[in-house]
Structures are given as structure tokens and as C-alpha cells.
Amino acid sequence: MPSGFFLIGYFCLLGGTSLLIVFRSWNRSLSALALQSIGLGLVSFQITPPPVAVAKTTVGLFAVALLALTLSREKQAAGDEENPPVQALFRVSLLLFLFSSIVALFPQLTGVFREPPAGISFAALCLICSGLLNLGLAEHPLRSAASLLTILQGFELGYLWIEQSLLVLALLAVTDLAMVLVMIILYSHAAPEAPAESRVAS
Amino acid sequence: MNAPALYLALPIAAALSVYFLFPFRPRLAIFISTVLAAGMAWFASVLPFDAPITVLGHPIPISGSLSLLGRQFIFAPSQRSAVLFLFIGGAALFGGSLATPRNRLLLPVGWVVLSLFSASLFVQPFLYAAFFLFLSVLFLSLLLSDSTHPVPRGAVRWISYSALGMLFLLLAGSELSTLNNLPKDPGDLQLLLVQLCLGFGLLISFPPFHFWLPDVVDDSSPYSVSFILSLYIGSVIFLLLRFLDGFSWLRMSPDVYLALQAGGVGMCLVGGGFSVFQNRLGRSVGYLSLCNLGALLLSLSIPGPAGAQMAMVILAARGFSLLVWGVSFHALRPTHSGDRLEDLRGVASTRPLAFSAALLSGLSLVGAPGLISFPPLWALLRELAGASASGALGLLLPLSLLLSLAAGVLSVFRFARPMLTFAVSLPLSVEKSRSLRAFLLASLFLLVFLGIFPQIYLPLMANSANAFVNIMGTN
């Protein structure tokens, strides 16, 4: 795998996960999640056979498509949150703090996944930590789904170094998709309540 | 015939069948599910692994191993009791749904979850059970939110905590599988213990990871909640025991038992403390279930067969108490009224059986004397009192159990008082539904009868621990 692809993958993965935290509109968030999934596939080429990496990207993109389809049926920007510049700057500052913390603690954290290549380890930790941060910031069930997907993708990237059996790969893919589907179903039960809540809030 | 395939595939087929049958014949679907689950439990107990079974004169060999995507699913003879335990629990929960409002998803989700729990018992290496437990969380969370319970906040939190729990267990498992002996480096041991504690803590909702529980008992169907708190927690405890059973050095490490003791004491104190100050009955019983979980952890902190056997008995009694609570709470809290202290004023006169059942099941969760949970908790108390002189936490172990019992009694008394306030406008009556009346009467009888005559169920439930051959072999 040429290192150029790896660098592009790295750029997509870190860019996607950062933008997912900064953006609060669904169109941009889903684009960021798609970018992150493409990056995940390109980065994981370094440690897995191409079909596995392609499968990882496909599962991520499929999850994005499911989320997009659900939101498009609402015929409104459901879950879009106001994102004034101050809040966006706050999230950027959190991201900077997060990345600097990972860089500072990186030597101690590489053992978590039994010493994979440094690039893989760093990317996995960035995904997990940014997913956790986003999960803490998320109020909307579908945004929680996107955050959990980020955490799971980060874990999968590191876990690929430890375990590549077919059953585990299949279970990880099923877990990702089932989690997104269940969150969509839970959201669909709550969706009729949303306008009423927003009216009360306003 | 392949035994693991049967226990993985038949529940899925049953789930599909009852999903389509339920809208037309709900009682028939419930009846079929109950009988089939009980039949599968019985079959697990008599399944011959060393000889073929004869059906219509044809010998059919039994295979205990299934290869799927490069990994093995093995139904070992020692696992009979665990499968029996699981499917009897499933049958009881399916049967109990006859006395609750109809929910089309309950039976199919129950069947899928039974299949996933079976997979978590059979899969090799067993650390992959974490995947199946997380998948079961995803399916079970579908029961927590529907058109009548539209707020998914608790379910989303539960999924989030469980996902993180799964990741910690997989990490710990991958680390454990490379170590055959006690790690020499104390740092390695501490890291492993932290991963295991976090993983199981997240899965069993150890405080502060229990915040999904109040939301769920407030916003979801009580019967679904009892389904989760009994069957799902049971499966997590099975996985914990498999970890202890699978790694000898883990079983021998005193730090593991200290962590279990600290966890048990913490859950008893937090559950008991919070339950006293709740103004909603559901939340209060939710916290009492935490106390019960604390007692379970304390029983696991006793090394050797006694601890595992006590844990199995406490699990069974917990499952039955929660099943009764789920049904009685449904009857006490109809869809549109709340479960605050003021909402429950006088319900003892309109729903006396549900009131009594809710009260006794709440008391049973903390091991009140004369009820089904009392005998195992009394045995645990005696063990802890005997061991407390030498243990690191000393008298705190039995004391925390007693404090949780006192808190549970106080909490139940707080709710019983307004319920027993009879108003002139509320005439004395009984529950209208015949199946509900029958269920509540039977469960009231069993809660007390099995508490007085524990010898009827104790040996059977204690034998479930035979699934953990290494633990049962140690003295």
C-alpha cells in the first residue's frame, strides 16, 4: 500500500472525526462521518488485507446512509443544533486539548492494543477519545449513534492488530450496523415528541 | 443433530414465528413460547452427548460442537445447567407476559436474546461472549421505548455504557489470553483489573454507571425492565464467572476478590441509600435491585464452590422477584398515571393483589426474612460474618448487607403507607383481569412458600454452578 494513500487516509480520518465534533448540522456531520469511514478503510490497509479494509469502509458508509435516510424522511433538519461561533470555537479548543493530551500520553497508551504500528495506535486512540467527547456533548439519539460509531471504529482499528478472525470481523460489522439501526428505531419512537419539546423550549 | 446449532437457530425461528402469530393470537404465541422455552430447558438437561438419541427408530448422533466463520461454538456437558437456568428464566418471563399489557416485540426480542445468550455461553474463546451480550443489549433496548413510552434517553445511555463495557472486556480478554500465569509485573495486573472492573462495572451498572436505570424505570414498561434486570444481568454474571473459571491465576488472585467485595459493598450502600430517598416506586425498586446485585457480588467474593452456588441461587431468586415486580408494577401503574408517592394513594384498596405482590417482591429483593431471597442471603450473611474477621474490609461486608436490608424495608414502608390510605371514593375491589389475578396469587404464594421451604429450589439452582468446572473443583 503506497504511503500516499495512508497519508490521505490519515487526513480523512482525523479531519472527519474533528469536523464531526465541530459541526452541529446534520448534512455536515454525516459528510464528516463518511469521510472518517473512508479514512478508516485507507488507514487499516496498513495492517489488514484489502477486502477487510474495504468492508470496514462499506460498513461505515452504510451506517451513514441509514442515518441520512432516517433524517431525510423527517423532511426537516431534525436534530440540527444552533452552532454560534463561540460554541464552535469551544469545541475546537476541546479538540485541541484532546489531541494534545493524546500526544502527551501516547507512549503510555500504545500498550492498550499490544503495540501496533504507531500510526494505527494514534489513529485508534484519536477516534476513541473524540468519540467519547462527542458522546458527552450529544443530546440527540442519532448524534449519540454517530459518536458510538466513532468509538467502535477506533476500537476496531486497534483490535484489528490483535484479532483478525472472520467471526470477530463479522461480529464487529454486525455490532456497528445493529447499534445504528437500534438508535434509529429508538429515535423514531421519540420523534413525534420532538416538535412539542422544541415548542416548549422556545 | 448439532446441539449448539439447535440452541442458536431454533430461538431465531421461534422469534420469527411468534412475531407474525402475535397480532392474531397473542395468548397462543405466549403459550407456545413458554412451552417451547421450557421444553428446550428440559432438553438441555437430558441431552446425551455420548450416545445417539433415537427418534422414530432412527438413531440420531448428537454433536456438541459447531464451527462458524472459523470459530467454535461448543455445548459442553458441564454447560447443561447454565442453559437450563437460562431457558427456565426465559419460559417464566414469557409466561408472565400473559398478565401484562400486550407488547408485540416482547416475545421475539426475548427469543433472539435467548439465542444470543446461548451463543455467549457456547462461543470459544469465551471472551467473545462480550459481543453477544452487547448485541443482546441492542435488542433488549427495543423493549424500552415504544409508542407508549417514547422517551429513549435511558435506553441510549444503557447502549452507550454497554458498548464501552464490551470494549473493555474485549481488551482485557485479549490481554488475558496471552498470560497463562499470574503477571509478574504488578502494573500489568493492575491494568487488567482496572479493565475488568470497568468492563463488568459498565455492564452491570455499577455506580456511577447506573444512571440509565432511573430513566429506564421511569420511562419504560416495567415488565421489560424486569426482563433486563433479571435475564440480562444473569448473563453478565455468567460471563464474570466464566472469566474466573477460565483463568486460574485470576481465580487465585486475592485482588480480584477484594475488588468483588468492594463492588458488593458499594452497590449495597449506594442502592440502599438511594432507594430510601426516592419518591417514585419504580426508581426505588430499581435501586433495591442494585442492592441485590451488591449481594450477588459479595457472594462471588467468596472463593470456591460455595460462592458460585450462592450466586446462582441469588440470581434465580432475584429473577423471580423481579418478574413479580414487573407484573405487579404494571397493574399498580396504568399507562397514564405516575408512580409518585402521591399518585399511589389508596391503590391498596383498588388493586390489593398487585399492591401485596409489589411490596413482597421489593422486600424479597433485599432478602427480607420469610421470602424467596432470604435463604441464600442468610447463608451469605453467615459466610461473610465468619470471614469478616480476617478480610480486608472486615465487618463492613455483613454490615452492608444488613444496611441494604434495613434501607429496603424502610423504602417499602414509605411507599406502603400512602398506598394503604383508604379514601371513601375508592371502593375495595380486586384486579379485573383473570390472568393477572391468577398470576399475582400464584406468585404471592410462591414468594412466601419458597422462602419457608427453600429446599425445594435451592439444590436445583445451586447445581447451575456446575457449569464452572474449575471453580467447582477448588476447595
CSV table of C-alpha atoms in Angstrom, one decimal, chain A residues 86-172:
chain,number,residue,atom,x,y,z
A,86,VAL,CA,-18.4,30.8,20.3
A,87,GLN,CA,-19.7,27.2,20.6
A,88,ALA,CA,-17.8,26.1,17.6
A,89,LEU,CA,-14.6,27.7,19.0
A,90,PHE,CA,-15.3,26.0,22.3
A,91,ARG,CA,-15.4,22.6,20.6
A,92,VAL,CA,-12.3,23.4,18.6
A,93,SER,CA,-10.5,24.2,21.9
A,94,LEU,CA,-11.7,20.9,23.3
A,95,LEU,CA,-10.4,19.1,20.3
A,96,LEU,CA,-7.0,20.8,20.6
A,97,PHE,CA,-6.9,19.8,24.3
A,98,LEU,CA,-7.9,16.2,23.4
A,99,PHE,CA,-5.3,15.8,20.6
A,100,SER,CA,-2.5,17.4,22.7
A,101,SER,CA,-3.4,15.1,25.6
A,102,ILE,CA,-3.2,12.0,23.4
A,103,VAL,CA,0.1,13.2,22.0
A,104,ALA,CA,1.4,13.7,25.6
A,105,LEU,CA,0.2,10.4,26.9
A,106,PHE,CA,0.8,8.4,23.7
A,107,PRO,CA,3.9,6.5,24.9
A,108,GLN,CA,1.9,5.1,27.8
A,109,LEU,CA,-1.2,4.3,25.8
A,110,THR,CA,0.3,2.3,22.9
A,111,GLY,CA,0.2,-0.9,25.1
A,112,VAL,CA,-3.6,-0.8,25.1
A,113,PHE,CA,-3.6,-2.6,21.7
A,114,ARG,CA,-0.4,-4.6,22.2
A,115,GLU,CA,1.9,-2.3,20.4
A,116,PRO,CA,0.6,-1.9,16.9
A,117,PRO,CA,2.4,0.5,14.5
A,118,ALA,CA,2.4,4.0,16.0
A,119,GLY,CA,0.2,5.4,13.2
A,120,ILE,CA,-2.5,2.9,13.8
A,121,SER,CA,-2.4,3.2,17.5
A,122,PHE,CA,-2.6,7.0,17.3
A,123,ALA,CA,-5.5,7.0,14.9
A,124,ALA,CA,-7.4,4.4,17.0
A,125,LEU,CA,-6.9,6.5,20.2
A,126,CYS,CA,-7.9,9.7,18.4
A,127,LEU,CA,-11.1,8.1,17.2
A,128,ILE,CA,-12.0,6.6,20.6
A,129,CYS,CA,-11.3,9.8,22.5
A,130,SER,CA,-13.0,12.1,20.1
A,131,GLY,CA,-16.0,9.7,20.0
A,132,LEU,CA,-16.2,9.8,23.8
A,133,LEU,CA,-16.0,13.6,23.8
A,134,ASN,CA,-18.8,13.8,21.2
A,135,LEU,CA,-20.9,11.3,23.1
A,136,GLY,CA,-20.7,13.6,26.1
A,137,LEU,CA,-21.7,16.6,24.0
A,138,ALA,CA,-24.5,14.7,22.2
A,139,GLU,CA,-28.2,15.2,23.3
A,140,HIS,CA,-29.8,13.7,20.2
A,141,PRO,CA,-30.1,9.9,19.9
A,142,LEU,CA,-28.7,9.9,16.4
A,143,ARG,CA,-25.8,12.0,17.3
A,144,SER,CA,-25.1,9.5,20.1
A,145,ALA,CA,-25.2,6.8,17.4
A,146,ALA,CA,-22.6,8.7,15.4
A,147,SER,CA,-20.4,9.1,18.4
A,148,LEU,CA,-20.7,5.5,19.4
A,149,LEU,CA,-19.9,4.5,15.8
A,150,THR,CA,-16.7,6.6,16.1
A,151,ILE,CA,-15.7,4.9,19.3
A,152,LEU,CA,-16.4,1.5,17.8
A,153,GLN,CA,-14.5,2.3,14.6
A,154,GLY,CA,-11.5,3.4,16.7
A,155,PHE,CA,-11.6,0.2,18.8
A,156,GLU,CA,-11.9,-1.9,15.6
A,157,LEU,CA,-8.8,-0.2,14.1
A,158,GLY,CA,-6.8,-1.1,17.2
A,159,TYR,CA,-8.4,-4.5,17.7
A,160,LEU,CA,-7.6,-5.5,14.0
A,161,TRP,CA,-4.0,-5.6,15.1
A,162,ILE,CA,-4.9,-8.2,17.8
A,163,GLU,CA,-7.5,-10.3,16.2
A,164,GLN,CA,-8.5,-10.8,12.5
A,165,SER,CA,-10.6,-13.9,12.6
A,166,LEU,CA,-13.6,-13.9,10.3
A,167,LEU,CA,-16.1,-14.3,13.1
A,168,VAL,CA,-14.8,-11.3,15.0
A,169,LEU,CA,-14.8,-9.1,11.9
A,170,ALA,CA,-18.3,-10.1,11.1
A,171,LEU,CA,-19.4,-9.5,14.7
A,172,LEU,CA,-17.8,-6.1,14.7
